[in-house]
C-alpha positions as protocol buffer text, in pm:
chain_id: "A"
residue {
  index: 1
  type: MET
  ca { x: -984 y: -193 z: -2414 }
}
residue {
  index: 2
  type: GLU
  ca { x: -869 y: -265 z: -2058 }
}
residue {
  index: 3
  type: THR
  ca { x: -1127 y: -227 z: -1781 }
}
residue {
  index: 4
  type: PRO
  ca { x: -1026 y: -33 z: -1468 }
}
residue {
  index: 5
  type: ARG
  ca { x: -937 y: -254 z: -1170 }
}
residue {
  index: 6
  type: VAL
  ca { x: -982 y: -185 z: -800 }
}
residue {
  index: 7
  type: GLY
  ca { x: -681 y: -197 z: -573 }
}
residue {
  index: 8
  type: VAL
  ca { x: -649 y: -155 z: -199 }
}
residue {
  index: 9
  type: GLY
  ca { x: -341 y: 1 z: -42 }
}
residue {
  index: 10
  type: VAL
  ca { x: -279 y: 0 z: 332 }
}
residue {
  index: 11
  type: PHE
  ca { x: -95 y: 259 z: 536 }
}
residue {
  index: 12
  type: VAL
  ca { x: 27 y: 23 z: 807 }
}
residue {
  index: 13
  type: VAL
  ca { x: 130 y: 270 z: 1076 }
}
residue {
  index: 14
  type: LYS
  ca { x: 350 y: 259 z: 1383 }
}
residue {
  index: 15
  type: GLU
  ca { x: 394 y: 589 z: 1567 }
}
residue {
  index: 16
  type: ARG
  ca { x: 474 y: 837 z: 1283 }
}
residue {
  index: 17
  type: SER
  ca { x: 611 y: 567 z: 1050 }
}
residue {
  index: 18
  type: VAL
  ca { x: 460 y: 373 z: 761 }
}
residue {
  index: 19
  type: LEU
  ca { x: 551 y: 32 z: 620 }
}
residue {
  index: 20
  type: LEU
  ca { x: 697 y: 47 z: 268 }
}
residue {
  index: 21
  type: GLY
  ca { x: 856 y: -207 z: 37 }
}
residue {
  index: 22
  type: ARG
  ca { x: 1054 y: -170 z: -287 }
}
residue {
  index: 23
  type: ARG
  ca { x: 842 y: -308 z: -574 }
}
residue {
  index: 24
  type: ARG
  ca { x: 954 y: -570 z: -823 }
}
residue {
  index: 25
  type: SER
  ca { x: 682 y: -521 z: -1083 }
}
residue {
  index: 26
  type: SER
  ca { x: 617 y: -407 z: -1438 }
}
residue {
  index: 27
  type: ILE
  ca { x: 438 y: -103 z: -1290 }
}
residue {
  index: 28
  type: GLY
  ca { x: 659 y: 109 z: -1064 }
}
residue {
  index: 29
  type: ASN
  ca { x: 955 y: -129 z: -1056 }
}
residue {
  index: 30
  type: SER
  ca { x: 1213 y: -33 z: -788 }
}
residue {
  index: 31
  type: THR
  ca { x: 985 y: 227 z: -628 }
}
residue {
  index: 32
  type: PHE
  ca { x: 877 y: 223 z: -264 }
}
residue {
  index: 33
  type: ALA
  ca { x: 511 y: 139 z: -211 }
}
residue {
  index: 34
  type: LEU
  ca { x: 256 y: 42 z: 50 }
}
residue {
  index: 35
  type: PRO
  ca { x: 141 y: -317 z: 85 }
}
residue {
  index: 36
  type: GLY
  ca { x: -179 y: -392 z: -102 }
}
residue {
  index: 37
  type: GLY
  ca { x: -330 y: -555 z: -404 }
}
residue {
  index: 38
  type: HIS
  ca { x: -639 y: -636 z: -605 }
}
residue {
  index: 39
  type: LEU
  ca { x: -987 y: -644 z: -458 }
}
residue {
  index: 40
  type: GLU
  ca { x: -1140 y: -988 z: -508 }
}
residue {
  index: 41
  type: PHE
  ca { x: -1505 y: -1054 z: -587 }
}
residue {
  index: 42
  type: GLY
  ca { x: -1724 y: -1020 z: -278 }
}
residue {
  index: 43
  type: GLU
  ca { x: -1447 y: -885 z: -55 }
}
residue {
  index: 44
  type: SER
  ca { x: -1479 y: -575 z: 161 }
}
residue {
  index: 45
  type: PHE
  ca { x: -1199 y: -318 z: 138 }
}
residue {
  index: 46
  type: GLU
  ca { x: -1093 y: -412 z: 491 }
}
residue {
  index: 47
  type: GLU
  ca { x: -1088 y: -785 z: 413 }
}
residue {
  index: 48
  type: CYS
  ca { x: -877 y: -720 z: 104 }
}
residue {
  index: 49
  type: GLY
  ca { x: -635 y: -492 z: 289 }
}
residue {
  index: 50
  type: ALA
  ca { x: -587 y: -737 z: 576 }
}
residue {
  index: 51
  type: ARG
  ca { x: -545 y: -1032 z: 335 }
}
residue {
  index: 52
  type: GLU
  ca { x: -293 y: -853 z: 114 }
}
residue {
  index: 53
  type: VAL
  ca { x: -87 y: -726 z: 410 }
}
residue {
  index: 54
  type: LYS
  ca { x: -82 y: -1079 z: 556 }
}
residue {
  index: 55
  type: GLU
  ca { x: 17 y: -1234 z: 220 }
}
residue {
  index: 56
  type: GLU
  ca { x: 293 y: -980 z: 153 }
}
residue {
  index: 57
  type: THR
  ca { x: 435 y: -914 z: 501 }
}
residue {
  index: 58
  type: GLY
  ca { x: 305 y: -1184 z: 735 }
}
residue {
  index: 59
  type: LEU
  ca { x: 159 y: -911 z: 958 }
}
residue {
  index: 60
  type: GLU
  ca { x: -186 y: -937 z: 1116 }
}
residue {
  index: 61
  type: LEU
  ca { x: -379 y: -609 z: 1122 }
}
residue {
  index: 62
  type: GLU
  ca { x: -635 y: -468 z: 1362 }
}
residue {
  index: 63
  type: LYS
  ca { x: -918 y: -517 z: 1110 }
}
residue {
  index: 64
  type: GLU
  ca { x: -1183 y: -370 z: 1338 }
}
residue {
  index: 65
  type: LYS
  ca { x: -982 y: -46 z: 1361 }
}
residue {
  index: 66
  type: MET
  ca { x: -911 y: -7 z: 987 }
}
residue {
  index: 67
  type: GLU
  ca { x: -1007 y: 334 z: 852 }
}
residue {
  index: 68
  type: LEU
  ca { x: -1082 y: 452 z: 501 }
}
residue {
  index: 69
  type: LEU
  ca { x: -850 y: 744 z: 421 }
}
residue {
  index: 70
  type: THR
  ca { x: -892 y: 830 z: 54 }
}
residue {
  index: 71
  type: VAL
  ca { x: -947 y: 697 z: -298 }
}
residue {
  index: 72
  type: THR
  ca { x: -731 y: 775 z: -601 }
}
residue {
  index: 73
  type: ASN
  ca { x: -778 y: 731 z: -976 }
}
residue {
  index: 74
  type: ASN
  ca { x: -453 y: 615 z: -1140 }
}
residue {
  index: 75
  type: VAL
  ca { x: -388 y: 569 z: -1511 }
}
residue {
  index: 76
  type: PHE
  ca { x: -56 y: 411 z: -1612 }
}
residue {
  index: 77
  type: ARG
  ca { x: 1 y: 468 z: -1983 }
}
residue {
  index: 78
  type: ASP
  ca { x: 353 y: 326 z: -2009 }
}
residue {
  index: 79
  type: PRO
  ca { x: 434 y: 0 z: -2186 }
}
residue {
  index: 80
  type: PRO
  ca { x: 429 y: -295 z: -2164 }
}
residue {
  index: 81
  type: GLU
  ca { x: 56 y: -262 z: -2086 }
}
residue {
  index: 82
  type: PRO
  ca { x: -142 y: 50 z: -2003 }
}
residue {
  index: 83
  type: ARG
  ca { x: -340 y: 1 z: -1681 }
}
residue {
  index: 84
  type: HIS
  ca { x: -611 y: 191 z: -1495 }
}
residue {
  index: 85
  type: TYR
  ca { x: -659 y: 145 z: -1120 }
}
residue {
  index: 86
  type: VAL
  ca { x: -899 y: 295 z: -871 }
}
residue {
  index: 87
  type: VAL
  ca { x: -717 y: 254 z: -539 }
}
residue {
  index: 88
  type: VAL
  ca { x: -882 y: 260 z: -198 }
}
residue {
  index: 89
  type: PHE
  ca { x: -639 y: 358 z: 78 }
}
residue {
  index: 90
  type: LEU
  ca { x: -689 y: 236 z: 434 }
}
residue {
  index: 91
  type: ARG
  ca { x: -499 y: 292 z: 757 }
}
residue {
  index: 92
  type: SER
  ca { x: -437 y: 26 z: 1020 }
}
residue {
  index: 93
  type: ALA
  ca { x: -200 y: -69 z: 1297 }
}
residue {
  index: 94
  type: VAL
  ca { x: -41 y: -410 z: 1346 }
}
residue {
  index: 95
  type: ALA
  ca { x: -239 y: -630 z: 1586 }
}
residue {
  index: 96
  type: ASP
  ca { x: 83 y: -732 z: 1766 }
}
residue {
  index: 97
  type: PRO
  ca { x: 327 y: -437 z: 1786 }
}
residue {
  index: 98
  type: ASN
  ca { x: 614 y: -679 z: 1856 }
}
residue {
  index: 99
  type: GLN
  ca { x: 566 y: -858 z: 1523 }
}
residue {
  index: 100
  type: SER
  ca { x: 813 y: -766 z: 1247 }
}
residue {
  index: 101
  type: PRO
  ca { x: 733 y: -767 z: 875 }
}
residue {
  index: 102
  type: GLU
  ca { x: 869 y: -1052 z: 664 }
}
residue {
  index: 103
  type: ASN
  ca { x: 928 y: -1051 z: 290 }
}
residue {
  index: 104
  type: THR
  ca { x: 689 y: -1335 z: 208 }
}
residue {
  index: 105
  type: GLU
  ca { x: 676 y: -1257 z: -169 }
}
residue {
  index: 106
  type: PRO
  ca { x: 1039 y: -1189 z: -266 }
}
residue {
  index: 107
  type: GLU
  ca { x: 949 y: -1215 z: -635 }
}
residue {
  index: 108
  type: LYS
  ca { x: 726 y: -905 z: -592 }
}
residue {
  index: 109
  type: CYS
  ca { x: 918 y: -702 z: -331 }
}
residue {
  index: 110
  type: ASP
  ca { x: 1278 y: -650 z: -220 }
}
residue {
  index: 111
  type: GLY
  ca { x: 1174 y: -624 z: 148 }
}
residue {
  index: 112
  type: TRP
  ca { x: 971 y: -422 z: 398 }
}
residue {
  index: 113
  type: ASP
  ca { x: 1079 y: -155 z: 644 }
}
residue {
  index: 114
  type: TRP
  ca { x: 938 y: 126 z: 856 }
}
residue {
  index: 115
  type: TYR
  ca { x: 993 y: 483 z: 733 }
}
residue {
  index: 116
  type: ARG
  ca { x: 909 y: 804 z: 915 }
}
residue {
  index: 117
  type: TRP
  ca { x: 644 y: 998 z: 724 }
}
residue {
  index: 118
  type: ASP
  ca { x: 864 y: 1310 z: 727 }
}
residue {
  index: 119
  type: ASP
  ca { x: 1165 y: 1113 z: 593 }
}
residue {
  index: 120
  type: LEU
  ca { x: 1036 y: 885 z: 316 }
}
residue {
  index: 121
  type: PRO
  ca { x: 1268 y: 692 z: 84 }
}
residue {
  index: 122
  type: SER
  ca { x: 1301 y: 768 z: -285 }
}
residue {
  index: 123
  type: PRO
  ca { x: 1173 y: 700 z: -540 }
}
residue {
  index: 124
  type: LEU
  ca { x: 816 y: 649 z: -424 }
}
residue {
  index: 125
  type: PHE
  ca { x: 554 y: 463 z: -628 }
}
residue {
  index: 126
  type: PRO
  ca { x: 403 y: 737 z: -851 }
}
residue {
  index: 127
  type: PRO
  ca { x: 51 y: 740 z: -697 }
}
residue {
  index: 128
  type: LEU
  ca { x: 204 y: 760 z: -348 }
}
residue {
  index: 129
  type: GLN
  ca { x: 445 y: 1033 z: -460 }
}
residue {
  index: 130
  type: GLU
  ca { x: 154 y: 1232 z: -602 }
}
residue {
  index: 131
  type: MET
  ca { x: -31 y: 1201 z: -271 }
}
residue {
  index: 132
  type: VAL
  ca { x: 278 y: 1327 z: -83 }
}
residue {
  index: 133
  type: ASN
  ca { x: 322 y: 1613 z: -332 }
}
residue {
  index: 134
  type: ASN
  ca { x: -42 y: 1714 z: -274 }
}
residue {
  index: 135
  type: GLY
  ca { x: 13 y: 1731 z: 103 }
}
residue {
  index: 136
  type: PHE
  ca { x: -163 y: 1408 z: 197 }
}
residue {
  index: 137
  type: ASP
  ca { x: -85 y: 1294 z: 552 }
}
residue {
  index: 138
  type: PRO
  ca { x: -207 y: 951 z: 667 }
}
residue {
  index: 139
  type: PHE
  ca { x: -176 y: 1069 z: 1027 }
}
residue {
  index: 140
  type: SER
  ca { x: -379 y: 1390 z: 996 }
}
residue {
  index: 141
  type: SER
  ca { x: -710 y: 1242 z: 1113 }
}
residue {
  index: 142
  type: GLU
  ca { x: -574 y: 1048 z: 1410 }
}
């Protein structure tokens, strides 16, 4: 039986917009998702979030200003492999607001862009869509 894994997703924010990319993956292929990835042994959530955002987008984050927003429990039952992820969601701004995201892992993502929170693209990655459906707002505690 598969053991649950821990993921970290980052709401990289700029004004009322979030950074999203279209996934190229066996889970949620062609859906729009936040940057993020797997927590590595010994890493803090903030270290993981900053590392993953840097690896995927080239962006440097304000690590000292990262905030924990929420945690979700996600079970993907669809083939080819069922997966179970506990995902920690953080919020951060880009350290240099003039820096633009790059698609540094084109095999995993079709590209990154900024989307206003009140005008998100479709389809969203299912866990993100569920958060939106439940009224989650990454800007509500600012």
